[in-house]
Every structure is written in C-alpha cells, then in structure tokens.
Amino acid sequence: MGKRAFDKVMRVAGLGLAAVVGCVTEPPSPEPIRRLEVVAVSECLRPSQPEGLSGVTRLTGNRFLAIDDRGGRLWTLDVAFNATNANALAGCSLPSHVVLAGVVDGEGCAWDPLRKTVWVSDEEGPHVSEHDPQTGRRLGELKLTDDFRRIRPNRGPEGLTISPDGLTLWTCPEEAVEGDGPLASPTNGTLVRLHRYVRASGRAAWRAVEEIPYRVDPLGGRDYGGKSCSGVSGLCALADGTLLVLEREMSVKGFLPSFRLRLYEVRPDRPKRLLLDRDTGLAMYEGICVAEEAPDGSQVRLLLVSDGGGLPTEALLLISCERKVYNTREHSPEKDKENG
C-alpha cells in the first residue's frame, strides 16, 4: 500500500472512531417537554344575577362576553384584577346584554377573531350558531356531525372554543350520545367525542376533520336521585394547539349534593393530564376561556364563570399557569391519566 493510500485509510478510520466515541461519550440530548402547571388560583363573588352564566369568552383587555342559558342573553362581563397581584381577582360587573336571535339554551360561547362575531352552542336543537355581538342577529350556523343527532336530553353541546388564530373550532356534547355508552356513574366515566373543525380563512366555511374519543372521570360521590352528572362543561384552545377540557361534576359526598371541577390538558400525542381538581361547593363552574396568554406561551391565565342558580355563591375563578420545561428522563408518563 502506497503512502497516499495508507494516509487515506487512516483518515477514514479516524473519522469512524470519532463517530463511535461521540456516540458513547455524547449521547443525543433528550427532547424537552413543556408542560402547564397551575401556580395560583383566585376566586371572587359575582352578582347573583344573571344567574345562568354557562360560557365565557374574552373580547379584548379586561372585557369578556358570557352566555346566559336562560333566554339566549349575551352579557358584557368586565373583570377587575388585583392592582398588585395579576394572579388575583378584585371583582366584576355585568353592565349590559343583547338577546341572541334563536338561542334558547346557550351553554358555550367563543369569540371569532377573524370575523369579529361570537359563536354559541345551544343544547336546544342542538345548534352552534354565529351572531353579531352588538345586535344579537343570527349570521349562520355550524354544520354539526351526525353524532349530535343522538344526544341525550340535557346532555347536548356545552363546550365550545376557537383557537387564537381563528382557524380551529372545538365543540362536544356534555356526556355520551346514544350508542357511545352510558352516562357517568360512581363506577364508570362517560365517553365524549371532541369534534374539531378547521377553515382556511375567516371567509371560508368550517369543515369537520376529526373526532377524538375522550373519557370523562366517574362520579366522585353518590348519585343524587338520578340527577348527578360528570361531563364536559367547557373547552379552551391555546395558541400552541393544546386543548384544555373542563369537567364538571355534581354528586353527593356528605349530606347534600355539591359540585367539583377537574381541568385537564389534552394533546394529540399524550394521555390527558390533570391540572386542577377542586371541590367548589355550590358554585357550578361551566364556562372557561383564556384571560391572558404570553406570546411565548410561558404563562397562561384562565377565567371560569359559575352557574349557581342565583345563589349567593355565584363566582368567578382565575387559574394562573406556567409552562415548565422537563427533560424527557424526568417526565413520568405513568403520572398522566389515560385518555379514552
């Protein structure tokens, strides 16, 4: 072998050895996982009237819109935050409302950032319709999938949310439709299908593209005369594609029935993950939306409204979250609750 050929062989061998050594001494870094974690919870009372606030969506700044499930009234909701603590509520007012044409039992509402309109889910029908927030005029309707023809009484579409970019809409019934299994019980959860719609622009029609089976938790207490429930009462889409699912439960844990909320983080590639589990007494939290989200997604504040039937316990809840970065070796999938 000539000197030139010998030098070439040694160079190739050296590169191969370096590659092997690199694999042994410098393994590839695991991809980090960014996960939401609740860092603060704040609650404040709201006026007992209107009593039936079932959905909420942010309009701009500290102004929100809230749907009343009694007569299709869409309320303006102004929220005050603590002057020295952004993670605390100071109070609220509901100065005005419009009546939405054709809405009977409005349960969820979502602001459309591209069309400057509001969409409302109505258990009566069921319907998901678009409205002018200034006049209440009905502008259009979402074409629901055939699943919604099989809803059980008073278990129709509750959750409704539109992504911050305005291109994705999510909705779902409260509990399983006929043919998808039983309602929730103390021993079994109920199967809900999360329906995803997309569009290319604000001028395009919504198109159904996906149904994700979602298993709601069983009742945590005893049934109350066949009226107990454990279902999806709210949905909230974040900018990075994360979907937050609000589960609302009513059961008997002592002498009287009471309510409980569970907030889950849902992503397509992972099981649902519990963010918050909280007994709420007589405050029945049904609506959820983003109050504020940092541009990089590092911080998210969520606003929840209660429907307490006009009791003095009517309230708002502010849940403050941060995204924390975990190495995949620190991540424990076993801690996540199985979805479906």
PDB file of C-alpha atoms in Angstrom, residues 114-284:
ATOM      1  CA  LEU A 114     -61.289  36.755  12.143  1.00  0.00           C
ATOM      2  CA  ARG A 115     -64.965  37.672  11.690  1.00  0.00           C
ATOM      3  CA  LYS A 116     -65.424  39.729  14.903  1.00  0.00           C
ATOM      4  CA  THR A 117     -68.518  37.687  15.750  1.00  0.00           C
ATOM      5  CA  VAL A 118     -69.483  35.285  18.520  1.00  0.00           C
ATOM      6  CA  TRP A 119     -70.401  31.588  18.174  1.00  0.00           C
ATOM      7  CA  VAL A 120     -72.768  29.970  20.670  1.00  0.00           C
ATOM      8  CA  SER A 121     -73.543  26.315  21.420  1.00  0.00           C
ATOM      9  CA  ASP A 122     -77.225  25.706  22.156  1.00  0.00           C
ATOM     10  CA  GLU A 123     -78.462  22.461  23.742  1.00  0.00           C
ATOM     11  CA  GLU A 124     -81.876  23.074  22.240  1.00  0.00           C
ATOM     12  CA  GLY A 125     -81.787  21.639  18.749  1.00  0.00           C
ATOM     13  CA  PRO A 126     -78.821  21.254  19.116  1.00  0.00           C
ATOM     14  CA  HIS A 127     -77.189  24.167  17.309  1.00  0.00           C
ATOM     15  CA  VAL A 128     -73.903  26.043  17.126  1.00  0.00           C
ATOM     16  CA  SER A 129     -74.711  29.429  15.629  1.00  0.00           C
ATOM     17  CA  GLU A 130     -72.883  32.652  14.751  1.00  0.00           C
ATOM     18  CA  HIS A 131     -74.137  36.056  15.930  1.00  0.00           C
ATOM     19  CA  ASP A 132     -73.434  39.755  15.730  1.00  0.00           C
ATOM     20  CA  PRO A 133     -72.362  40.621  19.318  1.00  0.00           C
ATOM     21  CA  GLN A 134     -73.766  44.151  19.007  1.00  0.00           C
ATOM     22  CA  THR A 135     -77.291  43.302  17.849  1.00  0.00           C
ATOM     23  CA  GLY A 136     -77.664  39.562  18.514  1.00  0.00           C
ATOM     24  CA  ARG A 137     -78.576  38.944  14.867  1.00  0.00           C
ATOM     25  CA  ARG A 138     -78.067  35.354  13.718  1.00  0.00           C
ATOM     26  CA  LEU A 139     -75.489  35.194  10.918  1.00  0.00           C
ATOM     27  CA  GLY A 140     -75.019  31.495  10.261  1.00  0.00           C
ATOM     28  CA  GLU A 141     -74.761  28.019  11.702  1.00  0.00           C
ATOM     29  CA  LEU A 142     -72.125  25.308  12.066  1.00  0.00           C
ATOM     30  CA  LYS A 143     -72.927  22.066  10.273  1.00  0.00           C
ATOM     31  CA  LEU A 144     -72.800  19.560  13.120  1.00  0.00           C
ATOM     32  CA  THR A 145     -71.871  15.937  12.508  1.00  0.00           C
ATOM     33  CA  ASP A 146     -74.457  13.156  12.705  1.00  0.00           C
ATOM     34  CA  ASP A 147     -73.316  12.311  16.271  1.00  0.00           C
ATOM     35  CA  PHE A 148     -75.211  15.330  17.570  1.00  0.00           C
ATOM     36  CA  ARG A 149     -78.497  13.836  16.393  1.00  0.00           C
ATOM     37  CA  ARG A 150     -78.078  11.191  19.101  1.00  0.00           C
ATOM     38  CA  ILE A 151     -77.595  13.466  22.112  1.00  0.00           C
ATOM     39  CA  ARG A 152     -79.377  12.614  25.341  1.00  0.00           C
ATOM     40  CA  PRO A 153     -81.775  15.137  26.945  1.00  0.00           C
ATOM     41  CA  ASN A 154     -79.902  17.969  28.673  1.00  0.00           C
ATOM     42  CA  ARG A 155     -76.548  16.447  27.663  1.00  0.00           C
ATOM     43  CA  GLY A 156     -76.026  18.329  24.396  1.00  0.00           C
ATOM     44  CA  PRO A 157     -73.212  20.635  23.202  1.00  0.00           C
ATOM     45  CA  GLU A 158     -71.693  22.568  26.105  1.00  0.00           C
ATOM     46  CA  GLY A 159     -68.015  23.070  25.342  1.00  0.00           C
ATOM     47  CA  LEU A 160     -67.094  25.499  22.553  1.00  0.00           C
ATOM     48  CA  THR A 161     -63.807  27.244  21.772  1.00  0.00           C
ATOM     49  CA  ILE A 162     -61.977  28.850  18.846  1.00  0.00           C
ATOM     50  CA  SER A 163     -58.172  28.935  18.652  1.00  0.00           C
ATOM     51  CA  PRO A 164     -56.433  32.324  18.952  1.00  0.00           C
ATOM     52  CA  ASP A 165     -55.596  32.317  15.210  1.00  0.00           C
ATOM     53  CA  GLY A 166     -59.270  31.746  14.382  1.00  0.00           C
ATOM     54  CA  LEU A 167     -58.647  28.686  12.220  1.00  0.00           C
ATOM     55  CA  THR A 168     -59.727  25.859  14.561  1.00  0.00           C
ATOM     56  CA  LEU A 169     -63.001  25.303  16.401  1.00  0.00           C
ATOM     57  CA  TRP A 170     -63.725  22.610  19.011  1.00  0.00           C
ATOM     58  CA  THR A 171     -67.095  21.536  20.379  1.00  0.00           C
ATOM     59  CA  CYS A 172     -68.578  18.461  22.084  1.00  0.00           C
ATOM     60  CA  PRO A 173     -71.645  17.140  23.917  1.00  0.00           C
ATOM     61  CA  GLU A 174     -71.625  17.094  27.705  1.00  0.00           C
ATOM     62  CA  GLU A 175     -71.846  13.296  28.041  1.00  0.00           C
ATOM     63  CA  ALA A 176     -72.022  10.252  25.757  1.00  0.00           C
ATOM     64  CA  VAL A 177     -74.577  10.279  22.950  1.00  0.00           C
ATOM     65  CA  GLU A 178     -76.844   7.275  22.382  1.00  0.00           C
ATOM     66  CA  GLY A 179     -74.779   4.370  21.097  1.00  0.00           C
ATOM     67  CA  ASP A 180     -71.500   5.561  22.634  1.00  0.00           C
ATOM     68  CA  GLY A 181     -72.079   4.078  26.065  1.00  0.00           C
ATOM     69  CA  PRO A 182     -73.725   5.061  29.357  1.00  0.00           C
ATOM     70  CA  LEU A 183     -73.811   8.328  31.238  1.00  0.00           C
ATOM     71  CA  ALA A 184     -71.312   8.814  34.068  1.00  0.00           C
ATOM     72  CA  SER A 185     -71.809   6.837  37.288  1.00  0.00           C
ATOM     73  CA  PRO A 186     -69.823   6.319  40.513  1.00  0.00           C
ATOM     74  CA  THR A 187     -68.100   3.344  38.878  1.00  0.00           C
ATOM     75  CA  ASN A 188     -67.682   4.429  35.249  1.00  0.00           C
ATOM     76  CA  GLY A 189     -66.883   7.569  33.326  1.00  0.00           C
ATOM     77  CA  THR A 190     -68.675   8.582  30.145  1.00  0.00           C
ATOM     78  CA  LEU A 191     -67.272   8.667  26.598  1.00  0.00           C
ATOM     79  CA  VAL A 192     -67.401  12.062  24.872  1.00  0.00           C
ATOM     80  CA  ARG A 193     -66.241  12.847  21.354  1.00  0.00           C
ATOM     81  CA  LEU A 194     -64.284  16.089  20.942  1.00  0.00           C
ATOM     82  CA  HIS A 195     -65.121  17.466  17.489  1.00  0.00           C
ATOM     83  CA  ARG A 196     -62.512  19.549  15.659  1.00  0.00           C
ATOM     84  CA  TYR A 197     -63.367  21.873  12.766  1.00  0.00           C
ATOM     85  CA  VAL A 198     -60.930  23.872  10.629  1.00  0.00           C
ATOM     86  CA  ARG A 199     -61.071  26.583   7.973  1.00  0.00           C
ATOM     87  CA  ALA A 200     -58.520  28.281   5.732  1.00  0.00           C
ATOM     88  CA  SER A 201     -59.631  31.853   6.444  1.00  0.00           C
ATOM     89  CA  GLY A 202     -62.400  33.905   8.004  1.00  0.00           C
ATOM     90  CA  ARG A 203     -64.282  33.807   4.698  1.00  0.00           C
ATOM     91  CA  ALA A 204     -64.203  30.005   4.465  1.00  0.00           C
ATOM     92  CA  ALA A 205     -66.761  27.623   5.981  1.00  0.00           C
ATOM     93  CA  TRP A 206     -65.887  25.414   8.940  1.00  0.00           C
ATOM     94  CA  ARG A 207     -65.051  21.825   7.934  1.00  0.00           C
ATOM     95  CA  ALA A 208     -65.241  18.845  10.321  1.00  0.00           C
ATOM     96  CA  VAL A 209     -61.915  16.981  10.277  1.00  0.00           C
ATOM     97  CA  GLU A 210     -61.567  14.937  13.470  1.00  0.00           C
ATOM     98  CA  GLU A 211     -63.389  13.296  16.378  1.00  0.00           C
ATOM     99  CA  ILE A 212     -61.262  12.436  19.412  1.00  0.00           C
ATOM    100  CA  PRO A 213     -62.715   9.978  21.968  1.00  0.00           C
ATOM    101  CA  TYR A 214     -62.364  11.436  25.456  1.00  0.00           C
ATOM    102  CA  ARG A 215     -63.144   9.539  28.677  1.00  0.00           C
ATOM    103  CA  VAL A 216     -64.627  11.729  31.420  1.00  0.00           C
ATOM    104  CA  ASP A 217     -63.948  10.682  35.035  1.00  0.00           C
ATOM    105  CA  PRO A 218     -66.599   8.792  37.049  1.00  0.00           C
ATOM    106  CA  LEU A 219     -68.624  10.489  39.765  1.00  0.00           C
ATOM    107  CA  GLY A 220     -66.584  11.080  42.901  1.00  0.00           C
ATOM    108  CA  GLY A 221     -69.611  10.673  45.171  1.00  0.00           C
ATOM    109  CA  ARG A 222     -73.076   9.127  45.278  1.00  0.00           C
ATOM    110  CA  ASP A 223     -75.827   9.711  42.771  1.00  0.00           C
ATOM    111  CA  TYR A 224     -78.495  12.290  43.677  1.00  0.00           C
ATOM    112  CA  GLY A 225     -81.876  10.985  42.553  1.00  0.00           C
ATOM    113  CA  GLY A 226     -80.686  10.318  39.019  1.00  0.00           C
ATOM    114  CA  LYS A 227     -79.652  13.966  38.590  1.00  0.00           C
ATOM    115  CA  SER A 228     -75.913  13.619  39.230  1.00  0.00           C
ATOM    116  CA  CYS A 229     -73.566  14.239  36.332  1.00  0.00           C
ATOM    117  CA  SER A 230     -69.919  14.161  35.348  1.00  0.00           C
ATOM    118  CA  GLY A 231     -69.342  15.604  31.910  1.00  0.00           C
ATOM    119  CA  VAL A 232     -67.519  18.158  29.779  1.00  0.00           C
ATOM    120  CA  SER A 233     -68.810  21.659  30.509  1.00  0.00           C
ATOM    121  CA  GLY A 234     -66.105  23.743  28.820  1.00  0.00           C
ATOM    122  CA  LEU A 235     -63.281  23.725  26.264  1.00  0.00           C
ATOM    123  CA  CYS A 236     -60.389  26.157  25.846  1.00  0.00           C
ATOM    124  CA  ALA A 237     -57.908  26.209  22.935  1.00  0.00           C
ATOM    125  CA  LEU A 238     -54.409  27.620  23.495  1.00  0.00           C
ATOM    126  CA  ALA A 239     -52.087  29.100  20.882  1.00  0.00           C
ATOM    127  CA  ASP A 240     -49.734  26.091  20.732  1.00  0.00           C
ATOM    128  CA  GLY A 241     -52.549  23.634  19.930  1.00  0.00           C
ATOM    129  CA  THR A 242     -53.135  22.446  23.491  1.00  0.00           C
ATOM    130  CA  LEU A 243     -56.804  21.862  24.311  1.00  0.00           C
ATOM    131  CA  LEU A 244     -57.987  22.339  27.897  1.00  0.00           C
ATOM    132  CA  VAL A 245     -61.050  20.337  28.946  1.00  0.00           C
ATOM    133  CA  LEU A 246     -63.174  21.414  31.904  1.00  0.00           C
ATOM    134  CA  GLU A 247     -65.052  18.549  33.565  1.00  0.00           C
ATOM    135  CA  ARG A 248     -67.970  19.478  35.827  1.00  0.00           C
ATOM    136  CA  GLU A 249     -69.379  17.031  38.399  1.00  0.00           C
ATOM    137  CA  MET A 250     -72.392  17.080  40.704  1.00  0.00           C
ATOM    138  CA  SER A 251     -72.698  14.295  43.286  1.00  0.00           C
ATOM    139  CA  VAL A 252     -73.297  13.662  46.991  1.00  0.00           C
ATOM    140  CA  LYS A 253     -70.208  13.332  49.171  1.00  0.00           C
ATOM    141  CA  GLY A 254     -71.824  14.209  52.510  1.00  0.00           C
ATOM    142  CA  PHE A 255     -75.428  15.061  53.296  1.00  0.00           C
ATOM    143  CA  LEU A 256     -76.070  17.415  50.361  1.00  0.00           C
ATOM    144  CA  PRO A 257     -75.058  17.443  46.689  1.00  0.00           C
ATOM    145  CA  SER A 258     -72.135  19.645  45.723  1.00  0.00           C
ATOM    146  CA  PHE A 259     -70.037  20.476  42.681  1.00  0.00           C
ATOM    147  CA  ARG A 260     -66.490  19.733  41.635  1.00  0.00           C
ATOM    148  CA  LEU A 261     -64.301  20.807  38.716  1.00  0.00           C
ATOM    149  CA  ARG A 262     -61.444  18.976  37.052  1.00  0.00           C
ATOM    150  CA  LEU A 263     -59.248  20.692  34.469  1.00  0.00           C
ATOM    151  CA  TYR A 264     -57.285  18.533  32.034  1.00  0.00           C
ATOM    152  CA  GLU A 265     -54.614  19.273  29.451  1.00  0.00           C
ATOM    153  CA  VAL A 266     -55.180  17.337  26.206  1.00  0.00           C
ATOM    154  CA  ARG A 267     -52.652  16.930  23.400  1.00  0.00           C
ATOM    155  CA  PRO A 268     -52.897  14.537  20.423  1.00  0.00           C
ATOM    156  CA  ASP A 269     -49.705  12.626  21.261  1.00  0.00           C
ATOM    157  CA  ARG A 270     -50.198  12.160  25.028  1.00  0.00           C
ATOM    158  CA  PRO A 271     -52.778  10.978  27.586  1.00  0.00           C
ATOM    159  CA  LYS A 272     -54.942  13.622  29.224  1.00  0.00           C
ATOM    160  CA  ARG A 273     -53.145  15.217  32.177  1.00  0.00           C
ATOM    161  CA  LEU A 274     -54.781  16.652  35.280  1.00  0.00           C
ATOM    162  CA  LEU A 275     -54.029  20.315  36.026  1.00  0.00           C
ATOM    163  CA  LEU A 276     -56.547  21.032  38.783  1.00  0.00           C
ATOM    164  CA  ASP A 277     -59.077  19.046  40.848  1.00  0.00           C
ATOM    165  CA  ARG A 278     -61.196  21.229  43.138  1.00  0.00           C
ATOM    166  CA  ASP A 279     -64.407  20.873  45.127  1.00  0.00           C
ATOM    167  CA  THR A 280     -66.407  24.055  44.531  1.00  0.00           C
ATOM    168  CA  GLY A 281     -69.364  23.663  46.901  1.00  0.00           C
ATOM    169  CA  LEU A 282     -72.470  25.235  45.355  1.00  0.00           C
ATOM    170  CA  ALA A 283     -70.519  27.111  42.637  1.00  0.00           C
ATOM    171  CA  MET A 284     -71.040  25.187  39.391  1.00  0.00           C
TER     172      MET A 284
END
